[in-house]
Amino acid sequence: LIETLLYIALFVIIVGAVLVATYNMIASTDKTQFRSLAHNEAQFITHKLTWLLNDAINATASGSTLTIDYASSSDLIVDLNGGRIRVDGVELNGVVAPVTSLAFVVTPAAGGSPTQVQMTFQIQNQYYNETFVSKKLIR
């Protein structure tokens, strides 16, 4: 009877350890997926904003709002509203990657160098916190 109780106790300890290890692996995987999704959204925002400036002839910034002027079409307005970066009202990011700050700095053309637009935004959620900085020259 004592041997049986010892085997049962060892079995319970082993099963408990396996359950704890499995739970930790699943939780770690969820965190990693969450971080990956947030990072992918941040990369998408960076590439999209850079792409929007490709055909721009001028840009003006006011805090977290950027107005992009085009020669052949109407101007675009990029702004931050409730954790979401918007381009003419269309949101670029979702709830996985809320943007906590957005700033634009436009350096006008001078001495033969083209206009430069610097974009800085921060994404922060419970598992991910990173600041992204990107520069684009307007020719």
Coordinates of C-alpha atoms in Angstrom, one line a residue:
L1 CA 0.0 0.0 0.0
I2 CA 2.9 2.4 0.8
E3 CA 4.5 1.6 -2.5
T4 CA 1.3 2.4 -4.3
L5 CA 0.9 5.7 -2.5
L6 CA 4.5 6.6 -3.4
Y7 CA 3.9 5.8 -7.1
I8 CA 0.7 7.8 -7.1
A9 CA 2.5 10.8 -5.4
L10 CA 5.3 10.6 -7.9
F11 CA 2.8 10.4 -10.8
V12 CA 0.9 13.4 -9.5
I13 CA 4.2 15.4 -9.2
I14 CA 5.3 14.5 -12.7
V15 CA 1.8 15.2 -14.2
G16 CA 1.8 18.6 -12.4
A17 CA 5.2 19.5 -13.7
V18 CA 4.2 18.6 -17.2
L19 CA 1.0 20.7 -17.0
V20 CA 2.9 23.7 -15.7
A21 CA 5.5 23.4 -18.4
T22 CA 2.8 23.1 -21.1
Y23 CA 1.0 26.1 -19.8
N24 CA 4.2 28.2 -19.8
M25 CA 4.9 27.1 -23.4
I26 CA 1.4 28.1 -24.6
A27 CA 1.6 31.5 -22.8
S28 CA 5.0 32.2 -24.2
T29 CA 3.8 31.3 -27.7
D30 CA 0.8 33.7 -27.3
K31 CA 3.1 36.5 -26.2
T32 CA 5.5 35.9 -29.1
Q33 CA 2.6 35.9 -31.6
F34 CA 1.2 39.1 -30.1
R35 CA 4.6 40.8 -30.3
S36 CA 5.1 39.6 -33.9
L37 CA 1.7 40.9 -35.0
A38 CA 2.4 44.3 -33.4
H39 CA 5.9 44.5 -35.0
N40 CA 4.4 43.5 -38.4
E41 CA 1.8 46.3 -38.1
A42 CA 4.5 48.8 -37.2
Q43 CA 6.5 47.7 -40.3
F44 CA 3.4 48.1 -42.4
I45 CA 2.7 51.6 -41.1
T46 CA 6.4 52.6 -41.8
H47 CA 6.3 51.2 -45.4
K48 CA 2.9 52.7 -46.1
L49 CA 3.8 56.2 -44.9
T50 CA 7.1 56.0 -46.9
W51 CA 5.2 54.9 -50.0
L52 CA 2.7 57.8 -49.6
L53 CA 5.6 60.2 -49.9
N54 CA 7.0 58.7 -53.1
D55 CA 5.1 61.0 -55.5
A56 CA 4.7 64.0 -53.1
I57 CA 5.8 67.4 -54.2
N58 CA 5.6 69.0 -50.8
A59 CA 4.7 68.1 -47.2
T60 CA 3.8 70.2 -44.2
A61 CA 3.6 69.0 -40.6
S62 CA 1.8 70.2 -37.5
G63 CA 2.4 68.0 -34.5
S64 CA 0.9 64.6 -35.2
T65 CA -0.7 65.7 -38.5
L66 CA 1.1 65.6 -41.9
T67 CA -0.4 67.1 -45.1
I68 CA 1.1 65.6 -48.3
D69 CA 0.8 67.6 -51.5
Y70 CA 0.6 65.9 -54.8
A71 CA 0.9 67.5 -58.3
S72 CA -1.7 65.2 -60.0
S73 CA -4.2 64.5 -57.2
S74 CA -5.7 66.0 -54.0
D75 CA -3.7 66.3 -50.8
L76 CA -3.6 63.5 -48.2
I77 CA -3.8 64.1 -44.5
V78 CA -2.1 61.7 -42.1
D79 CA -3.1 62.0 -38.4
L80 CA -3.4 60.1 -35.2
N81 CA -6.9 59.4 -33.7
G82 CA -7.5 57.2 -30.7
G83 CA -4.3 55.1 -31.1
R84 CA -4.9 54.6 -34.8
I85 CA -2.9 56.3 -37.6
R86 CA -5.3 57.4 -40.3
V87 CA -4.7 58.4 -44.0
D88 CA -7.7 60.5 -45.0
G89 CA -9.8 58.8 -42.4
V90 CA -8.7 55.2 -43.3
E91 CA -7.0 53.5 -40.4
L92 CA -3.6 51.8 -41.0
N93 CA -3.3 49.9 -37.7
G94 CA -5.6 47.8 -35.5
V95 CA -6.1 47.2 -31.8
V96 CA -3.1 44.8 -31.7
A97 CA -0.7 47.7 -32.2
P98 CA -2.0 50.9 -30.7
V99 CA 0.1 54.0 -31.5
T100 CA 0.7 56.0 -28.4
S101 CA 2.6 58.9 -30.1
L102 CA 3.1 60.2 -33.6
A103 CA 5.3 63.1 -34.7
F104 CA 6.3 64.5 -38.1
V105 CA 9.2 66.9 -38.7
V106 CA 9.5 68.4 -42.2
T107 CA 12.9 69.9 -43.0
P108 CA 12.5 72.2 -46.0
A109 CA 14.8 72.0 -49.1
A110 CA 17.9 74.2 -48.7
G111 CA 21.2 74.5 -50.6
G112 CA 20.4 71.8 -53.2
S113 CA 19.2 69.2 -50.7
P114 CA 15.6 68.0 -51.0
T115 CA 12.8 68.3 -48.5
Q116 CA 13.0 65.6 -45.8
V117 CA 10.2 64.2 -43.8
Q118 CA 10.9 62.4 -40.5
M119 CA 8.2 60.2 -39.0
T120 CA 8.4 59.0 -35.4
F121 CA 5.7 56.8 -33.8
Q122 CA 5.6 54.6 -30.8
I123 CA 3.6 51.3 -30.5
Q124 CA 2.9 50.1 -27.0
N125 CA 0.7 47.3 -25.7
Q126 CA 1.1 44.8 -22.8
Y127 CA 3.8 42.8 -24.5
Y128 CA 5.4 45.2 -27.0
N129 CA 6.9 48.7 -26.8
E130 CA 9.0 50.1 -29.5
T131 CA 9.6 53.5 -31.2
F132 CA 10.0 53.6 -35.0
V133 CA 11.8 56.4 -36.8
S134 CA 11.8 56.7 -40.6
K135 CA 13.1 59.5 -42.9
K136 CA 12.0 60.1 -46.5
L137 CA 13.3 62.6 -49.0
I138 CA 10.8 64.4 -51.3
R139 CA 12.3 65.1 -54.7

